XYZ file of C-alpha atoms in Angstrom:
327
model
C -10.493 -14.564 45.160
C -11.214 -10.865 45.416
C -9.595 -10.502 48.858
C -6.436 -11.987 47.673
C -6.399 -9.611 44.749
C -6.997 -6.558 46.974
C -4.141 -7.633 49.166
C -1.849 -8.100 46.087
C -2.751 -4.604 44.857
C -1.971 -3.135 48.221
C 1.479 -4.873 48.376
C 2.306 -3.816 44.906
C 1.519 -0.178 45.593
C 3.496 -0.286 48.784
C 6.591 -1.596 47.068
C 6.366 0.133 43.710
C 4.787 3.522 44.464
C 2.634 4.729 41.515
C 1.531 1.917 39.174
C -0.408 2.307 35.920
C -3.780 0.611 36.005
C -2.980 -1.473 32.931
C 0.148 -2.764 34.596
C -1.855 -3.886 37.633
C -4.389 -5.554 35.320
C -1.613 -7.458 33.438
C 0.031 -8.625 36.721
C -3.216 -9.862 38.222
C -4.746 -11.152 34.971
C -7.985 -9.043 35.271
C -9.456 -6.174 33.306
C -8.591 -2.501 33.863
C -12.228 -1.978 34.787
C -11.886 -4.635 37.552
C -8.820 -2.880 38.907
C -10.657 0.491 39.248
C -13.487 -1.348 41.027
C -10.978 -2.968 43.447
C -9.452 0.546 44.025
C -12.906 1.823 44.948
C -13.293 -1.164 47.325
C -9.928 -0.452 49.006
C -10.773 3.257 49.407
C -14.194 2.358 50.970
C -12.447 0.169 53.483
C -10.227 3.138 54.676
C -7.134 2.575 52.590
C -5.885 5.973 51.324
C -5.576 5.074 47.614
C -6.219 7.348 44.638
C -5.957 7.246 40.875
C -4.537 9.890 38.450
C -5.580 9.904 34.861
C -3.340 11.008 31.967
C -0.176 9.945 30.247
C 1.942 9.892 33.435
C -0.996 8.873 35.741
C -1.476 5.648 37.808
C -2.754 4.405 41.037
C -0.923 5.295 44.209
C -1.163 5.214 48.080
C -1.158 8.381 50.011
C 2.508 9.285 50.886
C 3.612 7.789 54.216
C 0.830 5.171 54.399
C 2.025 1.683 55.311
C 0.376 -1.424 56.631
C 1.578 -4.689 58.153
C 0.246 -7.654 56.352
C -0.138 -10.800 58.432
C -3.117 -12.425 56.670
C -1.030 -15.362 55.212
C -2.647 -18.677 54.588
C -1.191 -21.916 55.816
C 0.198 -22.841 52.249
C 1.618 -19.327 51.918
C 3.392 -19.620 55.254
C 5.003 -22.955 54.291
C 5.997 -21.590 50.862
C 8.063 -18.842 52.497
C 10.268 -21.293 54.341
C 11.022 -23.443 51.278
C 13.906 -21.337 50.008
C 16.811 -21.938 47.614
C 20.119 -23.381 48.960
C 21.924 -21.136 51.327
C 24.904 -21.130 49.005
C 23.045 -18.805 46.730
C 22.450 -16.226 49.582
C 25.985 -16.633 50.693
C 27.398 -15.767 47.284
C 25.410 -12.615 47.386
C 26.378 -11.841 50.911
C 22.829 -12.238 52.135
C 22.994 -15.311 54.494
C 22.741 -13.164 57.665
C 19.958 -11.033 56.080
C 18.056 -14.200 55.161
C 18.088 -15.546 58.639
C 16.952 -12.234 60.059
C 14.184 -11.929 57.501
C 12.844 -15.390 58.318
C 12.795 -14.707 62.006
C 10.803 -11.507 61.288
C 8.308 -13.396 59.118
C 7.935 -16.130 61.581
C 7.103 -13.525 64.327
C 4.527 -11.857 61.950
C 2.830 -15.055 60.904
C -0.722 -15.834 62.321
C -0.173 -17.913 65.465
C -1.954 -20.970 64.026
C 0.366 -21.148 61.070
C 3.719 -20.838 62.949
C 4.078 -24.613 63.882
C 3.535 -25.678 60.198
C 6.059 -23.104 58.890
C 8.662 -24.236 61.487
C 8.169 -27.892 60.649
C 8.569 -27.083 56.933
C 11.777 -25.297 57.525
C 13.146 -28.499 59.319
C 11.656 -31.019 56.916
C 12.191 -29.500 53.459
C 15.709 -28.651 52.130
C 16.435 -27.482 48.560
C 20.053 -27.927 47.356
C 20.508 -26.401 43.971
C 23.953 -27.857 43.382
C 24.441 -30.931 41.246
C 26.121 -34.163 42.372
C 29.807 -34.499 41.662
C 29.952 -31.151 39.939
C 33.663 -31.070 40.509
C 35.733 -28.199 42.141
C 34.307 -24.769 41.275
C 36.354 -21.647 40.890
C 35.649 -19.036 43.592
C 33.238 -16.477 42.286
C 33.280 -12.823 43.269
C 29.887 -11.378 42.554
C 30.435 -7.998 44.179
C 31.158 -5.961 41.148
C 28.523 -7.709 39.088
C 25.925 -6.955 41.744
C 26.921 -3.399 41.903
C 26.349 -2.982 38.250
C 22.965 -4.739 38.342
C 21.600 -2.691 41.116
C 23.240 0.658 40.120
C 22.077 0.202 36.454
C 25.696 0.751 35.142
C 27.568 -0.733 32.199
C 30.323 -3.237 32.851
C 33.600 -4.031 31.114
C 34.519 -7.655 31.429
C 37.597 -9.678 30.948
C 36.109 -13.083 30.204
C 37.552 -16.402 29.239
C 35.438 -18.641 27.012
C 35.526 -22.432 27.500
C 38.294 -23.955 25.416
C 40.203 -20.575 25.124
C 43.409 -19.842 26.945
C 43.273 -16.034 26.683
C 40.373 -13.822 27.875
C 38.384 -11.521 25.777
C 37.191 -7.951 26.680
C 33.537 -6.968 26.322
C 31.485 -3.906 27.359
C 27.994 -5.136 28.350
C 24.712 -3.872 29.593
C 23.563 -6.020 32.536
C 19.966 -7.204 33.116
C 20.739 -9.288 36.208
C 22.149 -12.362 37.863
C 20.870 -15.911 37.469
C 21.825 -18.943 39.588
C 21.262 -22.166 37.549
C 21.893 -25.495 39.278
C 24.437 -23.868 41.601
C 26.310 -21.893 38.718
C 25.931 -18.135 38.646
C 25.392 -16.328 35.234
C 25.427 -12.718 34.240
C 22.566 -11.954 31.760
C 23.496 -8.980 29.653
C 23.202 -7.281 26.224
C 26.296 -6.786 24.148
C 25.723 -4.430 21.250
C 22.075 -4.912 21.711
C 22.129 -8.689 21.554
C 21.427 -11.057 24.588
C 24.549 -12.779 25.975
C 25.165 -15.239 28.778
C 28.419 -14.968 30.843
C 29.368 -17.611 33.479
C 30.417 -15.633 36.566
C 33.282 -18.135 37.319
C 34.843 -17.366 33.907
C 34.964 -13.651 34.575
C 38.549 -12.755 35.152
C 37.922 -9.081 36.078
C 34.987 -6.762 36.045
C 35.053 -2.976 35.987
C 32.067 -0.816 36.766
C 31.812 2.045 34.175
C 30.347 5.447 34.608
C 27.929 5.069 31.775
C 24.336 4.160 32.556
C 23.094 0.803 31.272
C 21.484 0.673 27.933
C 18.670 -1.980 28.018
C 16.138 -2.643 25.261
C 12.965 -0.813 26.141
C 10.351 -2.920 27.841
C 12.647 -6.015 28.212
C 13.210 -7.555 31.710
C 15.679 -10.064 33.072
C 13.083 -12.892 32.828
C 12.527 -12.195 29.105
C 16.238 -12.275 28.193
C 16.868 -15.374 30.369
C 14.043 -17.234 28.582
C 15.579 -16.437 25.229
C 19.104 -17.534 26.275
C 17.807 -20.669 28.120
C 15.889 -21.824 24.989
C 19.085 -21.206 22.885
C 21.063 -23.507 25.099
C 18.440 -26.230 25.675
C 17.050 -26.351 22.115
C 20.341 -26.263 20.318
C 20.144 -28.883 17.645
C 22.427 -31.867 18.007
C 24.609 -32.840 15.050
C 24.479 -36.571 15.497
C 21.618 -38.893 16.503
C 22.919 -42.068 18.147
C 20.998 -45.298 18.881
C 22.468 -47.587 21.630
C 21.502 -50.633 23.469
C 22.252 -50.747 27.195
C 22.523 -53.750 29.424
C 19.708 -53.621 32.018
C 22.132 -54.041 34.971
C 23.705 -50.585 34.084
C 20.667 -48.786 32.868
C 20.157 -46.621 35.941
C 23.704 -45.477 35.905
C 23.604 -44.867 32.066
C 20.469 -42.705 32.401
C 21.994 -40.620 35.259
C 25.233 -39.869 33.352
C 23.671 -39.317 29.987
C 20.490 -37.425 30.906
C 21.599 -34.304 29.069
C 22.030 -36.220 25.812
C 18.907 -38.355 25.786
C 16.351 -37.514 23.145
C 13.569 -39.831 24.408
C 12.834 -42.255 27.284
C 14.421 -45.668 26.700
C 12.321 -48.412 24.922
C 11.987 -50.645 28.038
C 9.665 -53.685 28.198
C 10.783 -54.352 31.721
C 12.059 -57.987 30.909
C 14.772 -57.878 28.108
C 18.484 -57.994 29.003
C 19.114 -55.076 26.678
C 17.222 -51.740 26.513
C 17.307 -49.308 23.499
C 18.142 -45.586 24.050
C 18.483 -42.708 21.722
C 21.026 -39.847 22.234
C 22.053 -36.729 20.415
C 25.602 -35.225 20.341
C 26.830 -31.986 18.858
C 29.827 -33.707 17.287
C 30.718 -37.325 16.649
C 33.649 -37.256 19.017
C 31.346 -36.722 21.963
C 30.182 -40.408 21.540
C 33.521 -41.440 23.073
C 31.992 -40.813 26.529
C 30.143 -44.096 25.943
C 33.427 -45.967 26.260
C 33.105 -45.524 30.026
C 30.454 -48.361 29.915
C 32.921 -50.727 28.152
C 30.815 -53.814 26.926
C 27.546 -52.769 28.753
C 26.612 -50.265 26.153
C 26.712 -50.868 22.325
C 26.331 -48.284 19.684
C 24.016 -49.553 16.899
C 23.847 -46.592 14.672
C 25.126 -44.464 12.876
C 28.173 -46.120 11.393
C 30.309 -43.035 11.930
C 29.642 -43.259 15.721
C 30.695 -46.981 15.796
C 33.877 -46.039 13.730
C 34.694 -43.193 16.168
C 34.454 -45.602 19.136
C 36.562 -48.187 17.386
C 39.274 -45.668 16.716
C 39.260 -44.528 20.326
C 39.314 -48.149 21.574
C 42.336 -48.934 19.313
C 44.178 -45.887 20.632
C 43.521 -47.068 24.168
C 44.774 -50.566 23.283
C 47.988 -49.141 21.795
C 48.728 -47.352 25.095
C 47.758 -50.205 27.561
C 48.032 -53.326 25.342
C 51.916 -53.612 25.473
C 54.087 -55.184 28.174
C 56.194 -52.088 28.860
C 56.256 -50.711 32.450
C 55.211 -47.121 33.211
C 57.760 -44.418 32.102
C 59.711 -47.056 30.036
C 61.048 -45.714 26.827
C 59.895 -47.037 23.382
């Protein structure tokens, strides 16, 4: 709707200052000509907005002009109160600010929408952390935040998974991302996108050099590239298994990340076929947790790997010796 678009333009100009017409058009998915017509409509309604042509031109509000916007719809009011887990705000030191902001928003809402927003805040809870994620190392995001907001380079001492000693990197941060309760620093290293888990950062030093980001590249762009690299990484081994129906739900929950397709389930058979993908054959050993309720059908190397693992377990527990007894 045009009224929604005019309101969006007004909010963007209030928060961004001068904005090129083509950028407004891209953000609102309309033509530049439509943007100029909208600017004329805003001006005719008394909003002091003007456009400057030229290389460094753009659309801008008269200095000092502000407006309080309270024309939120019922759905918009509800959406404001469905927020991410408070843990994310706490990690950034923003819990108190979040509570204060929500109180102000509630006071500014149109009176008919306040009850719905209040009910939403009590009926909908978003918890971004995973079940049984295990103990997490305490994360100090202060220096990482400083670098992100001050547009400064960072020197990291960072320990990769499976490595005992940390490595040192100088990086150009784009921002911080919280993914399923885990914080990541998204940055360039030598012009290439990199992902750093915040809980593996052993120390971070804010440098005096300004950040050197690739022109026109934003946090969302880099995150999308890195996310695809992680999620679309090809597996090295395709495995076919059959799962006893009584354990199917548990199997699906614990192996969701490795499944390549939904199980072939007719709803009646005692056994259900499932297909998984592992980076290396050794990862198939995780299926031993299901003992005789999961059987690997193919490939032969996965069956052989489980047989070797089972034999090793039998060698440890198959004898009659008591714990700590010498051989």
